[in-house]
mmCIF file with all atom_site columns, C-alpha atoms in Angstrom:
data_model
loop_
_atom_site.group_PDB
_atom_site.id
_atom_site.type_symbol
_atom_site.label_atom_id
_atom_site.label_alt_id
_atom_site.label_comp_id
_atom_site.label_asym_id
_atom_site.label_entity_id
_atom_site.label_seq_id
_atom_site.pdbx_PDB_ins_code
_atom_site.Cartn_x
_atom_site.Cartn_y
_atom_site.Cartn_z
_atom_site.occupancy
_atom_site.B_iso_or_equiv
_atom_site.pdbx_formal_charge
_atom_site.auth_seq_id
_atom_site.auth_comp_id
_atom_site.auth_asym_id
_atom_site.auth_atom_id
_atom_site.pdbx_PDB_model_num
ATOM 1   C CA . GLY H 1 1   ? 104.744 159.095 170.989 1.00 85.00 ? 1240 GLY H CA 1
ATOM 2   C CA . ASN H 1 2   ? 103.054 155.714 170.855 1.00 88.00 ? 1241 ASN H CA 1
ATOM 3   C CA . SER H 1 3   ? 103.520 153.338 167.933 1.00 92.00 ? 1242 SER H CA 1
ATOM 4   C CA . VAL H 1 4   ? 103.693 149.688 166.938 1.00 95.00 ? 1243 VAL H CA 1
ATOM 5   C CA . THR H 1 5   ? 105.984 148.135 164.341 1.00 95.00 ? 1244 THR H CA 1
ATOM 6   C CA . GLN H 1 6   ? 105.269 144.699 162.877 1.00 94.00 ? 1245 GLN H CA 1
ATOM 7   C CA . MET H 1 7   ? 107.311 142.533 160.589 1.00 87.00 ? 1246 MET H CA 1
ATOM 8   C CA . GLU H 1 8   ? 106.422 142.910 156.945 1.00 84.00 ? 1247 GLU H CA 1
ATOM 9   C CA . GLY H 1 9   ? 104.477 140.178 155.250 1.00 85.00 ? 1248 GLY H CA 1
ATOM 10  C CA . PRO H 1 10  ? 103.242 138.247 153.585 1.00 94.00 ? 1249 PRO H CA 1
ATOM 11  C CA . VAL H 1 11  ? 104.325 135.137 155.424 1.00 96.00 ? 1250 VAL H CA 1
ATOM 12  C CA . THR H 1 12  ? 103.764 131.713 153.851 1.00 97.00 ? 1251 THR H CA 1
ATOM 13  C CA . LEU H 1 13  ? 104.269 128.554 155.895 1.00 97.00 ? 1252 LEU H CA 1
ATOM 14  C CA . SER H 1 14  ? 103.592 124.882 155.471 1.00 98.00 ? 1253 SER H CA 1
ATOM 15  C CA . GLU H 1 15  ? 101.111 123.241 157.800 1.00 97.00 ? 1254 GLU H CA 1
ATOM 16  C CA . GLU H 1 16  ? 102.649 122.281 161.177 1.00 97.00 ? 1255 GLU H CA 1
ATOM 17  C CA . ALA H 1 17  ? 105.493 124.793 160.811 1.00 98.00 ? 1256 ALA H CA 1
ATOM 18  C CA . PHE H 1 18  ? 106.532 127.114 163.646 1.00 98.00 ? 1257 PHE H CA 1
ATOM 19  C CA . LEU H 1 19  ? 105.251 130.679 163.439 1.00 97.00 ? 1258 LEU H CA 1
ATOM 20  C CA . THR H 1 20  ? 106.812 133.886 164.724 1.00 97.00 ? 1259 THR H CA 1
ATOM 21  C CA . ILE H 1 21  ? 105.477 137.335 163.896 1.00 97.00 ? 1260 ILE H CA 1
ATOM 22  C CA . ASN H 1 22  ? 107.622 140.095 165.353 1.00 97.00 ? 1261 ASN H CA 1
ATOM 23  C CA . CYS H 1 23  ? 106.138 143.139 167.037 1.00 97.00 ? 1262 CYS H CA 1
ATOM 24  C CA . THR H 1 24  ? 107.942 145.976 168.778 1.00 97.00 ? 1263 THR H CA 1
ATOM 25  C CA . TYR H 1 25  ? 106.444 149.042 170.335 1.00 96.00 ? 1264 TYR H CA 1
ATOM 26  C CA . THR H 1 26  ? 107.192 152.567 171.452 1.00 95.00 ? 1265 THR H CA 1
ATOM 27  C CA . ALA H 1 27  ? 105.134 153.969 174.279 1.00 91.00 ? 1266 ALA H CA 1
ATOM 28  C CA . THR H 1 28  ? 105.268 156.276 177.233 1.00 83.00 ? 1267 THR H CA 1
ATOM 29  C CA . GLY H 1 29  ? 104.470 154.680 180.538 1.00 81.00 ? 1268 GLY H CA 1
ATOM 30  C CA . TYR H 1 30  ? 103.256 151.103 180.728 1.00 84.00 ? 1269 TYR H CA 1
ATOM 31  C CA . PRO H 1 31  ? 101.019 150.117 177.844 1.00 92.00 ? 1270 PRO H CA 1
ATOM 32  C CA . SER H 1 32  ? 98.794  147.083 177.493 1.00 94.00 ? 1271 SER H CA 1
ATOM 33  C CA . LEU H 1 33  ? 99.562  144.948 174.452 1.00 96.00 ? 1272 LEU H CA 1
ATOM 34  C CA . PHE H 1 34  ? 97.268  142.947 172.177 1.00 97.00 ? 1273 PHE H CA 1
ATOM 35  C CA . TRP H 1 35  ? 97.212  140.663 169.170 1.00 98.00 ? 1274 TRP H CA 1
ATOM 36  C CA . TYR H 1 36  ? 94.196  140.685 166.879 1.00 98.00 ? 1275 TYR H CA 1
ATOM 37  C CA . VAL H 1 37  ? 93.353  138.359 163.998 1.00 97.00 ? 1276 VAL H CA 1
ATOM 38  C CA . GLN H 1 38  ? 91.295  139.224 160.927 1.00 95.00 ? 1277 GLN H CA 1
ATOM 39  C CA . TYR H 1 39  ? 89.893  136.500 158.685 1.00 94.00 ? 1278 TYR H CA 1
ATOM 40  C CA . PRO H 1 40  ? 88.936  137.436 155.119 1.00 89.00 ? 1279 PRO H CA 1
ATOM 41  C CA . GLY H 1 41  ? 85.896  139.682 154.940 1.00 88.00 ? 1280 GLY H CA 1
ATOM 42  C CA . GLU H 1 42  ? 85.500  139.925 158.708 1.00 91.00 ? 1281 GLU H CA 1
ATOM 43  C CA . GLY H 1 43  ? 86.220  142.347 161.509 1.00 93.00 ? 1282 GLY H CA 1
ATOM 44  C CA . LEU H 1 44  ? 89.152  142.004 163.876 1.00 95.00 ? 1283 LEU H CA 1
ATOM 45  C CA . GLN H 1 45  ? 88.960  139.521 166.732 1.00 96.00 ? 1284 GLN H CA 1
ATOM 46  C CA . LEU H 1 46  ? 90.961  139.734 169.921 1.00 97.00 ? 1285 LEU H CA 1
ATOM 47  C CA . LEU H 1 47  ? 93.437  136.863 169.963 1.00 98.00 ? 1286 LEU H CA 1
ATOM 48  C CA . LEU H 1 48  ? 95.345  137.524 173.182 1.00 98.00 ? 1287 LEU H CA 1
ATOM 49  C CA . LYS H 1 49  ? 96.542  140.286 175.472 1.00 97.00 ? 1288 LYS H CA 1
ATOM 50  C CA . ALA H 1 50  ? 99.073  141.137 178.167 1.00 96.00 ? 1289 ALA H CA 1
ATOM 51  C CA . THR H 1 51  ? 98.818  144.054 180.541 1.00 93.00 ? 1290 THR H CA 1
ATOM 52  C CA . LYS H 1 52  ? 102.195 144.152 182.313 1.00 92.00 ? 1291 LYS H CA 1
ATOM 53  C CA . ALA H 1 53  ? 105.807 143.194 181.864 1.00 93.00 ? 1292 ALA H CA 1
ATOM 54  C CA . ASP H 1 54  ? 106.554 139.454 181.699 1.00 95.00 ? 1293 ASP H CA 1
ATOM 55  C CA . ASP H 1 55  ? 102.879 138.581 181.268 1.00 96.00 ? 1294 ASP H CA 1
ATOM 56  C CA . LYS H 1 56  ? 102.228 135.867 178.714 1.00 97.00 ? 1295 LYS H CA 1
ATOM 57  C CA . GLY H 1 57  ? 99.021  135.991 176.738 1.00 97.00 ? 1296 GLY H CA 1
ATOM 58  C CA . SER H 1 58  ? 97.803  132.782 175.134 1.00 97.00 ? 1297 SER H CA 1
ATOM 59  C CA . ASN H 1 59  ? 94.832  131.538 173.138 1.00 97.00 ? 1298 ASN H CA 1
ATOM 60  C CA . LYS H 1 60  ? 94.169  128.813 170.537 1.00 96.00 ? 1299 LYS H CA 1
ATOM 61  C CA . GLY H 1 61  ? 97.805  127.689 170.662 1.00 97.00 ? 1300 GLY H CA 1
ATOM 62  C CA . PHE H 1 62  ? 99.162  131.200 170.092 1.00 98.00 ? 1301 PHE H CA 1
ATOM 63  C CA . GLU H 1 63  ? 101.387 132.869 172.679 1.00 98.00 ? 1302 GLU H CA 1
ATOM 64  C CA . ALA H 1 64  ? 103.064 136.239 173.169 1.00 98.00 ? 1303 ALA H CA 1
ATOM 65  C CA . THR H 1 65  ? 105.171 137.517 176.067 1.00 98.00 ? 1304 THR H CA 1
ATOM 66  C CA . TYR H 1 66  ? 105.336 141.170 177.102 1.00 97.00 ? 1305 TYR H CA 1
ATOM 67  C CA . ARG H 1 67  ? 109.060 142.001 177.109 1.00 96.00 ? 1306 ARG H CA 1
ATOM 68  C CA . LYS H 1 68  ? 109.659 145.438 178.556 1.00 93.00 ? 1307 LYS H CA 1
ATOM 69  C CA . GLU H 1 69  ? 113.431 145.271 178.231 1.00 94.00 ? 1308 GLU H CA 1
ATOM 70  C CA . THR H 1 70  ? 113.210 144.741 174.464 1.00 95.00 ? 1309 THR H CA 1
ATOM 71  C CA . THR H 1 71  ? 109.839 146.542 174.020 1.00 95.00 ? 1310 THR H CA 1
ATOM 72  C CA . SER H 1 72  ? 108.550 143.517 172.144 1.00 97.00 ? 1311 SER H CA 1
ATOM 73  C CA . PHE H 1 73  ? 105.435 141.337 172.001 1.00 98.00 ? 1312 PHE H CA 1
ATOM 74  C CA . HIS H 1 74  ? 106.199 138.652 169.408 1.00 98.00 ? 1313 HIS H CA 1
ATOM 75  C CA . LEU H 1 75  ? 103.437 136.244 168.414 1.00 98.00 ? 1314 LEU H CA 1
ATOM 76  C CA . GLU H 1 76  ? 104.306 132.536 168.271 1.00 98.00 ? 1315 GLU H CA 1
ATOM 77  C CA . LYS H 1 77  ? 102.602 129.260 167.514 1.00 98.00 ? 1316 LYS H CA 1
ATOM 78  C CA . GLY H 1 78  ? 104.285 125.893 167.557 1.00 97.00 ? 1317 GLY H CA 1
ATOM 79  C CA . SER H 1 79  ? 102.321 124.230 164.759 1.00 96.00 ? 1318 SER H CA 1
ATOM 80  C CA . VAL H 1 80  ? 100.194 126.281 162.378 1.00 98.00 ? 1319 VAL H CA 1
ATOM 81  C CA . GLN H 1 81  ? 97.121  124.993 160.573 1.00 97.00 ? 1320 GLN H CA 1
ATOM 82  C CA . VAL H 1 82  ? 95.524  126.012 157.294 1.00 97.00 ? 1321 VAL H CA 1
ATOM 83  C CA . SER H 1 83  ? 92.730  127.604 159.342 1.00 97.00 ? 1322 SER H CA 1
ATOM 84  C CA . ASP H 1 84  ? 95.261  130.046 160.853 1.00 97.00 ? 1323 ASP H CA 1
ATOM 85  C CA . SER H 1 85  ? 95.541  131.819 157.498 1.00 97.00 ? 1324 SER H CA 1
ATOM 86  C CA . ALA H 1 86  ? 94.577  135.422 158.263 1.00 96.00 ? 1325 ALA H CA 1
ATOM 87  C CA . VAL H 1 87  ? 95.988  138.882 158.886 1.00 95.00 ? 1326 VAL H CA 1
ATOM 88  C CA . TYR H 1 88  ? 97.469  139.479 162.342 1.00 96.00 ? 1327 TYR H CA 1
ATOM 89  C CA . PHE H 1 89  ? 97.659  142.882 164.017 1.00 96.00 ? 1328 PHE H CA 1
ATOM 90  C CA . CYS H 1 90  ? 99.718  143.907 167.007 1.00 97.00 ? 1329 CYS H CA 1
ATOM 91  C CA . ALA H 1 91  ? 98.320  146.801 169.046 1.00 96.00 ? 1330 ALA H CA 1
ATOM 92  C CA . LEU H 1 92  ? 98.794  148.803 172.210 1.00 94.00 ? 1331 LEU H CA 1
ATOM 93  C CA . THR H 1 93  ? 96.789  151.086 174.404 1.00 92.00 ? 1332 THR H CA 1
ATOM 94  C CA . ARG H 1 94  ? 97.433  153.000 177.569 1.00 86.00 ? 1333 ARG H CA 1
ATOM 95  C CA . VAL H 1 95  ? 95.259  153.165 180.651 1.00 78.00 ? 1334 VAL H CA 1
ATOM 96  C CA . THR H 1 96  ? 95.093  156.945 180.504 1.00 78.00 ? 1335 THR H CA 1
ATOM 97  C CA . GLY H 1 97  ? 94.381  157.195 176.766 1.00 77.00 ? 1336 GLY H CA 1
ATOM 98  C CA . ASN H 1 98  ? 91.389  156.650 174.509 1.00 82.00 ? 1337 ASN H CA 1
ATOM 99  C CA . GLN H 1 99  ? 93.241  155.450 171.465 1.00 85.00 ? 1338 GLN H CA 1
ATOM 100 C CA . PHE H 1 100 ? 94.513  152.146 170.212 1.00 89.00 ? 1339 PHE H CA 1
ATOM 101 C CA . TYR H 1 101 ? 97.703  152.035 168.167 1.00 92.00 ? 1340 TYR H CA 1
ATOM 102 C CA . PHE H 1 102 ? 97.857  149.295 165.549 1.00 94.00 ? 1341 PHE H CA 1
ATOM 103 C CA . GLY H 1 103 ? 100.662 147.847 163.517 1.00 94.00 ? 1342 GLY H CA 1
ATOM 104 C CA . THR H 1 104 ? 100.204 147.573 159.767 1.00 92.00 ? 1343 THR H CA 1
ATOM 105 C CA . GLY H 1 105 ? 99.237  143.903 159.933 1.00 94.00 ? 1344 GLY H CA 1
ATOM 106 C CA . THR H 1 106 ? 101.010 140.738 158.783 1.00 94.00 ? 1345 THR H CA 1
ATOM 107 C CA . SER H 1 107 ? 99.325  138.420 156.322 1.00 95.00 ? 1346 SER H CA 1
ATOM 108 C CA . LEU H 1 108 ? 99.828  134.718 157.020 1.00 96.00 ? 1347 LEU H CA 1
ATOM 109 C CA . THR H 1 109 ? 99.055  131.958 154.535 1.00 97.00 ? 1348 THR H CA 1
ATOM 110 C CA . VAL H 1 110 ? 99.384  128.342 155.617 1.00 98.00 ? 1349 VAL H CA 1
ATOM 111 C CA . ILE H 1 111 ? 99.560  125.771 152.825 1.00 97.00 ? 1350 ILE H CA 1
ATOM 112 C CA . PRO H 1 112 ? 98.720  122.080 153.256 1.00 95.00 ? 1351 PRO H CA 1
ATOM 113 C CA . SER R 2 1   ? 77.350  139.433 177.201 1.00 87.00 ? 813  SER R CA 1
ATOM 114 C CA . GLN R 2 2   ? 78.165  142.384 175.016 1.00 88.00 ? 814  GLN R CA 1
ATOM 115 C CA . THR R 2 3   ? 77.518  142.421 171.293 1.00 92.00 ? 815  THR R CA 1
ATOM 116 C CA . ILE R 2 4   ? 78.124  144.929 168.542 1.00 96.00 ? 816  ILE R CA 1
ATOM 117 C CA . HIS R 2 5   ? 75.973  145.221 165.441 1.00 95.00 ? 817  HIS R CA 1
ATOM 118 C CA . GLN R 2 6   ? 77.028  146.987 162.297 1.00 96.00 ? 818  GLN R CA 1
ATOM 119 C CA . TRP R 2 7   ? 75.031  147.396 159.115 1.00 93.00 ? 819  TRP R CA 1
ATOM 120 C CA . PRO R 2 8   ? 74.760  147.099 156.245 1.00 94.00 ? 820  PRO R CA 1
ATOM 121 C CA . ALA R 2 9   ? 77.341  144.419 155.498 1.00 94.00 ? 821  ALA R CA 1
ATOM 122 C CA . THR R 2 10  ? 77.875  145.610 151.943 1.00 95.00 ? 822  THR R CA 1
ATOM 123 C CA . LEU R 2 11  ? 76.942  148.784 150.141 1.00 96.00 ? 823  LEU R CA 1
ATOM 124 C CA . VAL R 2 12  ? 77.414  150.055 146.605 1.00 97.00 ? 824  VAL R CA 1
ATOM 125 C CA . GLN R 2 13  ? 76.821  153.777 146.170 1.00 97.00 ? 825  GLN R CA 1
ATOM 126 C CA . PRO R 2 14  ? 77.376  156.221 143.302 1.00 97.00 ? 826  PRO R CA 1
ATOM 127 C CA . VAL R 2 15  ? 79.754  159.141 143.627 1.00 97.00 ? 827  VAL R CA 1
ATOM 128 C CA . GLY R 2 16  ? 78.009  162.153 145.135 1.00 97.00 ? 828  GLY R CA 1
ATOM 129 C CA . SER R 2 17  ? 75.383  160.175 146.999 1.00 97.00 ? 829  SER R CA 1
ATOM 130 C CA . PRO R 2 18  ? 74.936  160.367 150.793 1.00 97.00 ? 830  PRO R CA 1
ATOM 131 C CA . LEU R 2 19  ? 76.073  157.722 153.261 1.00 96.00 ? 831  LEU R CA 1
ATOM 132 C CA . SER R 2 20  ? 74.831  156.504 156.603 1.00 96.00 ? 832  SER R CA 1
ATOM 133 C CA . LEU R 2 21  ? 76.410  153.558 158.412 1.00 97.00 ? 833  LEU R CA 1
ATOM 134 C CA . GLU R 2 22  ? 75.073  152.556 161.769 1.00 96.00 ? 834  GLU R CA 1
ATOM 135 C CA . CYS R 2 23  ? 76.599  150.746 164.711 1.00 97.00 ? 835  CYS R CA 1
ATOM 136 C CA . THR R 2 24  ? 74.987  149.741 167.991 1.00 97.00 ? 836  THR R CA 1
ATOM 137 C CA . VAL R 2 25  ? 76.358  148.053 171.068 1.00 97.00 ? 837  VAL R CA 1
ATOM 138 C CA . GLU R 2 26  ? 74.350  145.925 173.466 1.00 96.00 ? 838  GLU R CA 1
ATOM 139 C CA . GLY R 2 27  ? 75.064  144.681 176.965 1.00 94.00 ? 839  GLY R CA 1
ATOM 140 C CA . THR R 2 28  ? 77.186  147.565 178.244 1.00 93.00 ? 840  THR R CA 1
ATOM 141 C CA . SER R 2 29  ? 76.815  151.232 179.110 1.00 91.00 ? 841  SER R CA 1
ATOM 142 C CA . ASN R 2 30  ? 78.887  154.308 178.343 1.00 93.00 ? 842  ASN R CA 1
ATOM 143 C CA . PRO R 2 31  ? 81.293  152.562 175.980 1.00 95.00 ? 843  PRO R CA 1
ATOM 144 C CA . ASN R 2 32  ? 83.978  154.336 174.009 1.00 95.00 ? 844  ASN R CA 1
ATOM 145 C CA . LEU R 2 33  ? 83.034  154.010 170.322 1.00 96.00 ? 845  LEU R CA 1
ATOM 146 C CA . TYR R 2 34  ? 85.265  154.054 167.259 1.00 96.00 ? 846  TYR R CA 1
ATOM 147 C CA . TRP R 2 35  ? 85.079  154.141 163.463 1.00 96.00 ? 847  TRP R CA 1
ATOM 148 C CA . TYR R 2 36  ? 88.003  152.731 161.489 1.00 95.00 ? 848  TYR R CA 1
ATOM 149 C CA . ARG R 2 37  ? 88.589  152.318 157.777 1.00 94.00 ? 849  ARG R CA 1
ATOM 150 C CA . GLN R 2 38  ? 90.671  149.759 155.918 1.00 91.00 ? 850  GLN R CA 1
ATOM 151 C CA . ALA R 2 39  ? 91.447  150.836 152.376 1.00 76.00 ? 851  ALA R CA 1
ATOM 152 C CA . ALA R 2 40  ? 92.898  148.438 149.804 1.00 67.00 ? 852  ALA R CA 1
ATOM 153 C CA . GLY R 2 41  ? 95.635  146.979 152.019 1.00 68.00 ? 853  GLY R CA 1
ATOM 154 C CA . ARG R 2 42  ? 95.455  145.765 155.565 1.00 64.00 ? 854  ARG R CA 1
ATOM 155 C CA . GLY R 2 43  ? 96.153  148.896 157.629 1.00 86.00 ? 855  GLY R CA 1
ATOM 156 C CA . LEU R 2 44  ? 93.607  150.458 159.967 1.00 91.00 ? 856  LEU R CA 1
ATOM 157 C CA . GLN R 2 45  ? 92.906  154.165 159.859 1.00 91.00 ? 857  GLN R CA 1
ATOM 158 C CA . LEU R 2 46  ? 91.117  155.693 162.838 1.00 92.00 ? 858  LEU R CA 1
ATOM 159 C CA . LEU R 2 47  ? 88.415  158.066 161.607 1.00 94.00 ? 859  LEU R CA 1
ATOM 160 C CA . PHE R 2 48  ? 86.444  159.060 164.706 1.00 94.00 ? 860  PHE R CA 1
ATOM 161 C CA . TYR R 2 49  ? 86.048  158.129 168.316 1.00 93.00 ? 861  TYR R CA 1
ATOM 162 C CA . SER R 2 50  ? 83.580  159.091 171.011 1.00 95.00 ? 862  SER R CA 1
ATOM 163 C CA . VAL R 2 51  ? 83.753  158.886 174.793 1.00 93.00 ? 863  VAL R CA 1
ATOM 164 C CA . GLY R 2 52  ? 80.145  159.965 175.373 1.00 93.00 ? 864  GLY R CA 1
ATOM 165 C CA . ILE R 2 53  ? 76.900  161.155 173.825 1.00 94.00 ? 865  ILE R CA 1
ATOM 166 C CA . GLY R 2 54  ? 77.509  164.099 171.534 1.00 90.00 ? 866  GLY R CA 1
ATOM 167 C CA . GLN R 2 55  ? 81.296  163.922 172.028 1.00 93.00 ? 867  GLN R CA 1
ATOM 168 C CA . ILE R 2 56  ? 83.124  163.206 168.785 1.00 93.00 ? 868  ILE R CA 1
ATOM 169 C CA . SER R 2 57  ? 86.847  163.375 168.112 1.00 91.00 ? 869  SER R CA 1
ATOM 170 C CA . SER R 2 58  ? 87.936  163.465 164.483 1.00 89.00 ? 870  SER R CA 1
ATOM 171 C CA . GLU R 2 59  ? 91.284  162.051 163.546 1.00 85.00 ? 871  GLU R CA 1
ATOM 172 C CA . VAL R 2 60  ? 91.253  162.634 159.808 1.00 79.00 ? 872  VAL R CA 1
ATOM 173 C CA . PRO R 2 61  ? 89.595  165.723 158.281 1.00 63.00 ? 873  PRO R CA 1
ATOM 174 C CA . GLN R 2 62  ? 87.615  164.673 155.226 1.00 79.00 ? 874  GLN R CA 1
ATOM 175 C CA . ASN R 2 63  ? 84.090  164.566 153.896 1.00 89.00 ? 875  ASN R CA 1
ATOM 176 C CA . LEU R 2 64  ? 82.952  162.084 156.545 1.00 94.00 ? 876  LEU R CA 1
ATOM 177 C CA . SER R 2 65  ? 81.294  162.922 159.853 1.00 95.00 ? 877  SER R CA 1
ATOM 178 C CA . ALA R 2 66  ? 80.176  160.946 162.883 1.00 96.00 ? 878  ALA R CA 1
ATOM 179 C CA . SER R 2 67  ? 77.427  161.331 165.425 1.00 96.00 ? 879  SER R CA 1
ATOM 180 C CA . ARG R 2 68  ? 76.475  159.658 168.676 1.00 97.00 ? 880  ARG R CA 1
ATOM 181 C CA . PRO R 2 69  ? 72.802  160.369 169.292 1.00 95.00 ? 881  PRO R CA 1
ATOM 182 C CA . GLN R 2 70  ? 72.454  157.705 171.993 1.00 95.00 ? 882  GLN R CA 1
ATOM 183 C CA . ASP R 2 71  ? 74.837  156.088 174.446 1.00 96.00 ? 883  ASP R CA 1
ATOM 184 C CA . ARG R 2 72  ? 75.286  152.900 172.427 1.00 96.00 ? 884  ARG R CA 1
ATOM 185 C CA . GLN R 2 73  ? 74.711  154.164 168.889 1.00 97.00 ? 885  GLN R CA 1
ATOM 186 C CA . PHE R 2 74  ? 77.385  155.505 166.578 1.00 97.00 ? 886  PHE R CA 1
ATOM 187 C CA . ILE R 2 75  ? 76.677  156.712 163.051 1.00 97.00 ? 887  ILE R CA 1
ATOM 188 C CA . LEU R 2 76  ? 79.083  157.452 160.218 1.00 96.00 ? 888  LEU R CA 1
ATOM 189 C CA . SER R 2 77  ? 77.799  159.814 157.537 1.00 96.00 ? 889  SER R CA 1
ATOM 190 C CA . SER R 2 78  ? 78.690  161.651 154.403 1.00 96.00 ? 890  SER R CA 1
ATOM 191 C CA . LYS R 2 79  ? 76.722  164.176 152.382 1.00 96.00 ? 891  LYS R CA 1
ATOM 192 C CA . LYS R 2 80  ? 78.540  163.382 149.122 1.00 96.00 ? 892  LYS R CA 1
ATOM 193 C CA . LEU R 2 81  ? 80.642  160.283 148.629 1.00 96.00 ? 893  LEU R CA 1
ATOM 194 C CA . LEU R 2 82  ? 83.935  160.309 146.759 1.00 94.00 ? 894  LEU R CA 1
ATOM 195 C CA . LEU R 2 83  ? 85.567  157.403 144.953 1.00 94.00 ? 895  LEU R CA 1
ATOM 196 C CA . SER R 2 84  ? 88.295  157.484 147.585 1.00 91.00 ? 896  SER R CA 1
ATOM 197 C CA . ASP R 2 85  ? 85.721  156.698 150.278 1.00 93.00 ? 897  ASP R CA 1
ATOM 198 C CA . SER R 2 86  ? 85.592  153.091 149.104 1.00 92.00 ? 898  SER R CA 1
ATOM 199 C CA . GLY R 2 87  ? 86.851  150.673 151.722 1.00 93.00 ? 899  GLY R CA 1
ATOM 200 C CA . PHE R 2 88  ? 86.027  148.447 154.628 1.00 95.00 ? 900  PHE R CA 1
ATOM 201 C CA . TYR R 2 89  ? 84.514  150.343 157.558 1.00 96.00 ? 901  TYR R CA 1
ATOM 202 C CA . LEU R 2 90  ? 84.777  148.920 161.038 1.00 96.00 ? 902  LEU R CA 1
ATOM 203 C CA . CYS R 2 91  ? 82.966  150.011 164.169 1.00 97.00 ? 903  CYS R CA 1
ATOM 204 C CA . ALA R 2 92  ? 84.440  149.100 167.543 1.00 97.00 ? 904  ALA R CA 1
ATOM 205 C CA . TRP R 2 93  ? 83.784  149.642 171.244 1.00 96.00 ? 905  TRP R CA 1
ATOM 206 C CA . ARG R 2 94  ? 85.660  149.353 174.498 1.00 95.00 ? 906  ARG R CA 1
ATOM 207 C CA . LYS R 2 95  ? 85.375  150.349 178.105 1.00 91.00 ? 907  LYS R CA 1
ATOM 208 C CA . ALA R 2 96  ? 87.663  153.063 179.423 1.00 82.00 ? 908  ALA R CA 1
ATOM 209 C CA . GLY R 2 97  ? 91.116  152.102 180.688 1.00 79.00 ? 909  GLY R CA 1
ATOM 210 C CA . ASP R 2 98  ? 93.241  149.387 179.118 1.00 80.00 ? 910  ASP R CA 1
ATOM 211 C CA . SER R 2 99  ? 90.409  147.103 178.038 1.00 88.00 ? 911  SER R CA 1
ATOM 212 C CA . PRO R 2 100 ? 90.538  145.635 174.520 1.00 93.00 ? 912  PRO R CA 1
ATOM 213 C CA . LEU R 2 101 ? 88.684  146.890 171.468 1.00 95.00 ? 913  LEU R CA 1
ATOM 214 C CA . HIS R 2 102 ? 85.778  144.784 170.220 1.00 96.00 ? 914  HIS R CA 1
ATOM 215 C CA . PHE R 2 103 ? 84.989  145.050 166.534 1.00 96.00 ? 915  PHE R CA 1
ATOM 216 C CA . GLY R 2 104 ? 81.875  144.647 164.466 1.00 96.00 ? 916  GLY R CA 1
ATOM 217 C CA . ASN R 2 105 ? 81.843  142.595 161.279 1.00 95.00 ? 917  ASN R CA 1
ATOM 218 C CA . GLY R 2 106 ? 82.415  145.614 159.069 1.00 95.00 ? 918  GLY R CA 1
ATOM 219 C CA . THR R 2 107 ? 80.743  147.264 156.081 1.00 96.00 ? 919  THR R CA 1
ATOM 220 C CA . ARG R 2 108 ? 82.249  146.876 152.628 1.00 95.00 ? 920  ARG R CA 1
ATOM 221 C CA . LEU R 2 109 ? 81.561  150.184 150.821 1.00 95.00 ? 921  LEU R CA 1
ATOM 222 C CA . THR R 2 110 ? 82.140  150.501 147.102 1.00 96.00 ? 922  THR R CA 1
ATOM 223 C CA . VAL R 2 111 ? 81.710  153.939 145.553 1.00 96.00 ? 923  VAL R CA 1
ATOM 224 C CA . THR R 2 112 ? 81.177  153.747 141.798 1.00 97.00 ? 924  THR R CA 1
#
């Protein structure tokens, strides 16, 4: 079946620290992969995506590379800010399916 | 551009009362529509999805129901709310294929 596994949180970092949130997936065929961010009290926003192996998605300083050989899509940012405090979700979908498969979310808190 | 509207933003309802949450999408046609719930923690639970007018797929049998009376309108209902229905309800849309999900701002439902 299809599933996404994210690293457990919560994660607490100091401002300007390096961020990695691990995400691995299980899927049949060739899924598309996504990272979403949810700020307190809001809906989820698309952060970045990658649709094929070795693609790198990037946005707002965040990056993630689609690694087919390790079935991973880890989220990274070189220098986090207090405003990056949020919950981050990894997700996948398949071209032939109607469903999205989400990880359980990782809460990030950045302290000044 | 496409937009998604979800209302109300917050709702407090007594146990046993009915529920109607509405979601509309603008700027696109024939979207796939979804209802998710976030209870207590961060995880997303898919409740219903629809690929067309009158077509509803239920993922979790419970006292909630969904309807799609128009192409870009998706309604979540209940005849009698339970305490366990409290949570954050999110509507989302996407085009078919591997396109991303786009979320509304959510409805915070508290059943008292």
